Amino acid sequence: EYGSVPVLLDFGMTKVLTEAEKLAFCRLVHAIAERDADLLIIALAELGMTFKIEVDPFALLGFMMFTFRDSEADASASRVKIRETQRAFREDARRLRQKREQNAKDAKAPPPPKIAIGAVPGVLTYFFRTLMMLQGLCTNLGASITFLAPMAATAKRTLLAHSKRSLDRRA
């Protein structure tokens, strides 16, 4: 579908995933590509991520979509885009916090606690660190690269193959 794809391998930045981790990452990438907030939460939970309180799945999806953004060849444009996105996230968070506080006042209830991450598994941290490093490398090399589409295509093929194998075993 994408033809030849250049690959940069740094064997210091490799990890062998279990079958369960591989499928969970495929679900994660597929959820982001399809903008499926429910599947995103499921995939993160399968990877071991926990939250101390309930999070807004759509806010989390927005964050993940930003994380999988295309690289920007122009470093200054990249910095501007990141600052604008961060500013928008902060503004959205401020509005959400104000709305929750107002709802709590209207209900005469204590304000809800701030969103807190309970656990971020190392495999997830490692993956996002590698993704961000590759985006930075592309910007430094002046290359605009699409990250999500080829990852999503591979994730979809992997999930379909896994489903087919599961159905074949049942037959």
XYZ file of N, CA and C in Angstrom:
513
model
N 0.825 -1.199 0.000
C 0.000 0.000 0.000
C 0.864 1.257 0.000
N 1.980 1.256 0.727
C 2.852 2.420 0.787
C 4.125 2.226 -0.023
N 4.292 1.062 -0.639
C 5.508 0.815 -1.395
C 6.698 0.676 -0.465
N 7.854 1.042 -0.967
C 9.069 0.960 -0.154
C 9.020 1.999 0.953
N 9.413 1.582 2.116
C 9.416 2.474 3.265
C 10.821 2.460 3.856
N 11.467 3.643 3.935
C 12.800 3.658 4.548
C 12.688 3.352 6.041
N 13.681 2.663 6.546
C 13.668 2.267 7.948
C 14.989 2.662 8.581
N 14.911 3.245 9.762
C 16.095 3.563 10.537
C 16.095 2.627 11.735
N 17.091 1.783 11.811
C 17.179 0.846 12.922
C 18.339 1.227 13.826
N 18.034 1.364 15.085
C 19.055 1.590 16.107
C 18.833 0.458 17.096
N 19.697 -0.529 17.077
C 19.461 -1.704 17.895
C 19.584 -1.426 19.385
N 19.981 -0.209 19.739
C 19.921 0.203 21.139
C 18.514 0.640 21.503
N 17.684 0.873 20.474
C 16.314 1.333 20.685
C 15.317 0.278 20.200
N 15.604 -0.979 20.448
C 14.683 -2.036 20.045
C 14.171 -2.763 21.282
N 13.001 -3.338 21.143
C 12.396 -4.098 22.231
C 11.570 -5.206 21.618
N 11.613 -6.360 22.198
C 10.781 -7.473 21.753
C 9.491 -7.407 22.560
N 8.377 -7.337 21.845
C 7.067 -7.268 22.494
C 6.469 -8.666 22.620
N 5.714 -8.862 23.675
C 4.938 -10.094 23.774
C 3.806 -10.004 22.756
N 3.178 -11.114 22.463
C 2.047 -11.114 21.534
C 0.932 -10.201 22.042
N 0.674 -10.234 23.345
C -0.376 -9.385 23.931
C -0.023 -7.906 23.793
N 1.242 -7.558 24.017
C 1.664 -6.156 23.869
C 1.554 -5.708 22.414
N 1.971 -6.589 21.490
C 1.902 -6.262 20.064
C 0.460 -5.969 19.655
N -0.466 -6.822 20.069
C -1.869 -6.619 19.711
C -2.439 -5.370 20.376
N -2.036 -5.107 21.609
C -2.513 -3.905 22.305
C -1.992 -2.647 21.615
N -0.731 -2.649 21.181
C -0.199 -1.502 20.445
C -0.924 -1.337 19.113
N -1.230 -2.446 18.462
C -1.990 -2.372 17.213
C -3.363 -1.758 17.463
N -4.020 -2.165 18.549
C -5.319 -1.574 18.894
C -5.171 -0.091 19.196
N -4.103 0.280 19.884
C -3.847 1.682 20.212
C -3.720 2.516 18.942
N -2.870 2.078 18.013
C -2.659 2.819 16.776
C -3.936 2.842 15.943
N -4.627 1.716 15.868
C -5.884 1.646 15.117
C -6.921 2.592 15.728
N -6.998 2.634 17.043
C -7.950 3.529 17.725
C -7.657 4.986 17.403
N -6.393 5.354 17.384
C -6.030 6.742 17.079
C -6.374 7.062 15.629
N -6.038 6.160 14.722
C -6.314 6.384 13.299
C -7.813 6.488 13.026
N -8.603 5.687 13.728
C -10.055 5.680 13.518
C -10.781 6.668 14.435
N -10.013 7.339 15.294
C -10.567 8.296 16.270
C -11.612 7.628 17.162
N -11.248 6.444 17.637
C -12.119 5.631 18.479
C -11.642 5.737 19.931
N -12.264 6.641 20.685
C -11.827 6.912 22.058
C -12.023 5.704 22.972
N -13.088 4.948 22.770
C -13.337 3.774 23.614
C -12.256 2.706 23.410
N -11.921 2.429 22.143
C -10.878 1.446 21.862
C -9.528 1.931 22.394
N -9.297 3.233 22.356
C -8.052 3.789 22.893
C -7.919 3.466 24.376
N -8.978 3.676 25.134
C -8.956 3.390 26.574
C -8.707 1.896 26.808
N -9.358 1.048 26.017
C -9.179 -0.405 26.142
C -7.724 -0.780 25.860
N -7.163 -0.234 24.769
C -5.783 -0.559 24.402
C -4.800 -0.105 25.480
N -5.003 1.100 26.014
C -4.119 1.591 27.075
C -4.215 0.699 28.314
N -5.422 0.271 28.640
C -5.596 -0.619 29.794
C -4.900 -1.963 29.543
N -5.004 -2.479 28.310
C -4.325 -3.744 27.974
C -2.809 -3.609 28.100
N -2.301 -2.396 27.875
C -0.864 -2.154 28.007
C -0.455 -1.881 29.453
N -1.446 -1.801 30.349
C -1.151 -1.632 31.768
C -1.278 -0.220 32.296
N -1.781 0.706 31.491
C -1.933 2.085 31.959
C -3.174 2.194 32.834
N -3.026 2.880 33.945
C -4.166 3.102 34.841
C -4.264 4.577 35.169
N -5.457 4.987 35.533
C -5.724 6.357 35.961
C -6.329 6.301 37.350
N -6.000 7.285 38.176
C -6.535 7.314 39.533
C -7.998 7.732 39.539
N -8.409 8.508 38.542
C -9.818 8.867 38.394
C -10.193 8.729 36.920
N -11.474 8.819 36.631
C -11.941 8.689 35.259
C -11.443 9.867 34.428
N -10.976 9.588 33.228
C -10.491 10.635 32.333
C -11.458 10.801 31.171
N -11.395 11.967 30.547
C -12.199 12.224 29.363
C -11.535 11.514 28.187
N -12.156 10.467 27.650
C -11.510 9.709 26.580
C -11.222 10.554 25.334
N -12.057 11.565 25.070
C -11.844 12.385 23.883
C -10.671 13.347 24.063
N -10.465 13.830 25.281
C -9.286 14.651 25.553
C -8.024 13.805 25.396
N -8.080 12.579 25.879
C -6.949 11.666 25.749
C -6.689 11.342 24.277
N -7.764 11.147 23.512
C -7.625 10.883 22.081
C -6.964 12.072 21.391
N -7.360 13.285 21.746
C -6.744 14.484 21.167
C -5.253 14.538 21.451
N -4.884 14.204 22.683
C -3.472 14.187 23.050
C -2.718 13.146 22.223
N -3.306 11.957 22.085
C -2.646 10.889 21.333
C -2.520 11.250 19.853
N -3.540 11.897 19.298
C -3.473 12.312 17.900
C -2.347 13.324 17.710
N -2.169 14.205 18.675
C -1.065 15.164 18.615
C 0.270 14.425 18.676
N 0.358 13.437 19.527
C 1.596 12.681 19.679
C 1.974 11.973 18.380
N 0.989 11.521 17.627
C 1.245 10.821 16.364
C 1.211 11.763 15.158
N 1.363 13.053 15.398
C 1.320 14.028 14.304
C 2.449 13.762 13.303
N 2.255 14.276 12.089
C 3.305 14.188 11.077
C 4.475 15.051 11.526
N 5.672 14.643 11.128
C 6.832 15.475 11.454
C 6.806 16.718 10.573
N 7.426 17.744 11.047
C 7.479 19.020 10.336
C 8.913 19.256 9.896
N 9.106 19.472 8.590
C 10.461 19.667 8.063
C 11.083 20.971 8.561
N 10.268 21.985 8.747
C 10.745 23.296 9.180
C 10.719 23.353 10.714
N 11.892 23.433 11.331
C 11.986 23.399 12.793
C 11.230 24.551 13.445
N 11.318 25.746 12.886
C 10.626 26.876 13.512
C 9.112 26.710 13.387
N 8.639 26.203 12.253
C 7.203 25.940 12.090
C 6.760 24.851 13.056
N 7.625 23.859 13.271
C 7.317 22.785 14.220
C 7.155 23.336 15.631
N 8.078 24.200 16.035
C 7.985 24.796 17.379
C 6.716 25.617 17.525
N 6.357 26.377 16.498
C 5.130 27.187 16.536
C 3.908 26.281 16.664
N 3.881 25.213 15.865
C 2.753 24.273 15.897
C 2.625 23.622 17.277
N 3.749 23.215 17.847
C 3.722 22.585 19.177
C 3.236 23.579 20.224
N 3.754 24.813 20.177
C 3.312 25.829 21.152
C 1.820 26.110 21.020
N 1.331 26.217 19.789
C -0.101 26.468 19.568
C -0.939 25.317 20.112
N -0.506 24.099 19.859
C -1.235 22.927 20.343
C -1.215 22.870 21.861
N -0.058 23.136 22.469
C 0.040 23.138 23.931
C -0.856 24.222 24.525
N -0.858 25.389 23.903
C -1.720 26.482 24.376
C -3.188 26.074 24.302
N -3.580 25.437 23.203
C -4.969 24.991 23.045
C -5.316 23.928 24.094
N -4.397 22.977 24.357
C -4.640 21.959 25.385
C -4.812 22.609 26.756
N -3.941 23.576 27.072
C -4.049 24.260 28.370
C -5.372 25.010 28.492
N -5.787 25.663 27.402
C -7.051 26.401 27.416
C -8.232 25.444 27.571
N -8.197 24.326 26.855
C -9.264 23.327 26.997
C -9.310 22.780 28.416
N -8.146 22.501 28.982
C -8.083 21.986 30.355
C -8.617 23.018 31.339
N -8.276 24.302 31.130
C -8.771 25.368 32.012
C -10.290 25.468 31.933
N -10.845 25.421 30.710
C -12.306 25.486 30.548
C -12.985 24.287 31.199
N -12.409 23.102 31.011
C -12.964 21.894 31.607
C -12.934 21.979 33.129
N -11.811 22.466 33.671
C -11.683 22.612 35.121
C -12.725 23.593 35.655
N -12.916 24.732 34.963
C -13.912 25.721 35.384
C -15.323 25.142 35.327
N -15.603 24.380 34.280
C -16.926 23.766 34.140
C -17.180 22.769 35.274
N -16.173 21.948 35.590
C -16.317 20.985 36.684
C -16.515 21.696 38.019
N -15.733 22.745 38.234
C -15.868 23.505 39.488
C -17.247 24.142 39.594
N -17.754 24.684 38.469
C -19.087 25.285 38.483
C -20.158 24.220 38.720
N -20.019 23.083 38.085
C -20.972 21.994 38.305
C -20.943 21.531 39.755
N -19.752 21.484 40.338
C -19.624 21.090 41.746
C -20.284 22.116 42.657
N -20.111 23.401 42.344
C -20.751 24.460 43.145
C -22.266 24.364 43.028
N -22.748 24.166 41.788
C -24.192 24.066 41.567
C -24.782 22.879 42.320
N -24.030 21.805 42.416
C -24.497 20.610 43.115
C -24.118 20.642 44.591
N -23.438 21.708 45.012
C -22.956 21.860 46.392
C -22.124 20.646 46.813
N -21.315 20.205 45.893
C -20.438 19.060 46.148
C -18.993 19.534 46.078
N -18.104 18.800 46.696
C -16.693 19.188 46.593
C -16.216 19.065 45.147
N -15.277 19.914 44.737
C -14.793 19.822 43.359
C -14.103 18.487 43.113
N -14.226 17.983 41.905
C -13.590 16.697 41.606
C -12.076 16.829 41.658
N -11.394 15.735 41.937
C -9.932 15.791 41.960
C -9.378 15.985 40.553
N -8.155 16.466 40.479
C -7.504 16.630 39.183
C -7.173 15.252 38.617
N -7.102 15.195 37.313
C -6.765 13.934 36.663
C -5.354 13.537 37.078
N -5.223 12.316 37.496
C -3.917 11.811 37.904
C -3.697 10.442 37.293
N -2.544 10.260 36.745
C -2.200 8.975 36.152
C -1.757 8.044 37.268
N -2.333 6.867 37.281
C -1.978 5.889 38.294
C -0.704 5.143 37.939
N -0.611 4.675 36.699
C 0.577 3.929 36.286
C 0.749 4.046 34.777
N 1.981 4.287 34.375
C 2.336 4.273 32.957
C 3.384 3.169 32.793
N 3.030 2.106 32.091
C 3.976 1.000 31.948
C 5.197 1.418 31.132
N 6.316 0.797 31.444
C 7.561 1.118 30.764
C 7.496 0.942 29.264
N 6.790 -0.093 28.791
C 6.708 -0.355 27.357
C 6.018 0.802 26.639
N 5.051 1.431 27.280
C 4.350 2.575 26.696
C 5.249 3.812 26.701
N 5.936 4.033 27.797
C 6.863 5.158 27.890
C 7.949 5.028 26.833
N 8.490 3.846 26.692
C 9.548 3.565 25.728
C 9.060 3.848 24.308
N 7.856 3.398 23.988
C 7.294 3.583 22.656
C 7.140 5.064 22.322
N 6.554 5.834 23.240
C 6.328 7.248 22.964
C 7.638 8.035 22.950
N 8.579 7.640 23.768
C 9.896 8.282 23.748
C 10.561 8.066 22.386
N 10.449 6.859 21.861
C 11.025 6.552 20.554
C 10.314 7.328 19.450
N 8.987 7.399 19.502
C 8.214 8.144 18.513
C 8.614 9.619 18.513
N 8.735 10.207 19.698
C 9.110 11.619 19.785
C 10.544 11.843 19.295
N 11.426 10.894 19.575
C 12.800 11.003 19.098
C 12.828 10.975 17.564
N 12.042 10.109 16.955
C 11.989 10.029 15.499
C 11.413 11.304 14.889
N 10.405 11.881 15.536
C 9.845 13.137 15.036
C 10.897 14.245 15.086
N 11.632 14.309 16.181
C 12.691 15.306 16.296
C 13.787 15.088 15.268
N 14.156 13.828 15.033
C 15.174 13.510 14.042
C 14.716 13.952 12.652
N 13.457 13.689 12.325
C 12.925 14.098 11.021
C 12.981 15.617 10.871
N 12.599 16.334 11.912
C 12.638 17.795 11.859
C 14.073 18.273 11.664
N 15.016 17.678 12.398
C 16.424 18.068 12.249
C 16.957 17.761 10.852
N 16.438 16.709 10.219
C 16.866 16.361 8.868
C 16.076 17.109 7.798
N 15.079 17.894 8.237
C 14.256 18.649 7.292
C 13.307 17.772 6.503
N 12.831 16.693 7.128
C 11.939 15.746 6.443
C 10.548 15.772 7.060
N 9.548 15.904 6.213
C 8.156 15.785 6.656
C 7.739 14.336 6.453
N 7.423 13.657 7.534
C 7.081 12.239 7.472
C 5.727 12.024 8.146
N 4.907 11.204 7.512
C 3.642 10.801 8.103
C 3.904 9.569 8.963
N 3.552 9.630 10.233
C 3.787 8.503 11.133
C 2.553 7.615 11.258
N 1.393 8.223 11.410
C 0.201 7.448 11.753
C -0.272 6.529 10.626
N -0.341 7.010 9.398
C -0.926 6.210 8.312
C -0.201 4.875 8.092
N 1.129 4.850 7.953
C 1.766 3.534 7.761
C 1.662 2.646 8.997
N 1.726 3.243 10.186
C 1.559 2.447 11.409
C 0.156 1.869 11.477
N -0.844 2.686 11.117
C -2.236 2.230 11.164
C -2.479 1.111 10.156
N -1.891 1.222 8.971
C -2.067 0.172 7.954
C -1.478 -1.146 8.450
N -0.305 -1.086 9.051
C 0.324 -2.297 9.582
C -0.474 -2.847 10.765
N -0.956 -1.955 11.630
C -1.758 -2.385 12.778
C -3.028 -3.091 12.307
N -3.671 -2.526 11.305
C -4.909 -3.122 10.778
C -4.645 -4.516 10.207
N -3.567 -4.646 9.419
C -3.219 -5.963 8.857
C -2.936 -6.971 9.967
N -2.221 -6.536 10.989
C -1.877 -7.429 12.101
C -3.125 -7.862 12.853
N -4.034 -6.921 13.118
C -5.270 -7.262 13.836
C -6.155 -8.186 13.012
N -6.234 -7.931 11.709
C -7.034 -8.807 10.846
C -6.440 -10.216 10.784
N -5.121 -10.311 10.665
C -4.469 -11.624 10.630
C -4.684 -12.371 11.946
N -4.604 -11.648 13.060
C -4.830 -12.270 14.368
C -6.279 -12.770 14.478
N -7.216 -11.960 14.013
C -8.625 -12.376 14.047
C -8.850 -13.603 13.179
N -8.240 -13.618 12.007
C -8.378 -14.778 11.110
C -7.813 -16.034 11.770
N -6.619 -15.912 12.382
C -6.035 -17.080 13.064
C -6.937 -17.547 14.198
N -7.510 -16.616 14.932
C -8.411 -16.979 16.039
C -9.651 -17.699 15.520
N -10.205 -17.228 14.417
C -11.387 -17.880 13.829
C -11.027 -19.252 13.268
N -9.857 -19.353 12.627
C -9.437 -20.646 12.078
C -9.272 -21.691 13.176
N -8.746 -21.280 14.325
C -8.572 -22.201 15.455
C -9.919 -22.692 15.995
N -10.924 -21.843 15.914
C -12.251 -22.207 16.433
C -13.000 -23.122 15.470
N -12.646 -23.062 14.195
C -13.390 -23.830 13.181
C -13.058 -25.311 13.245
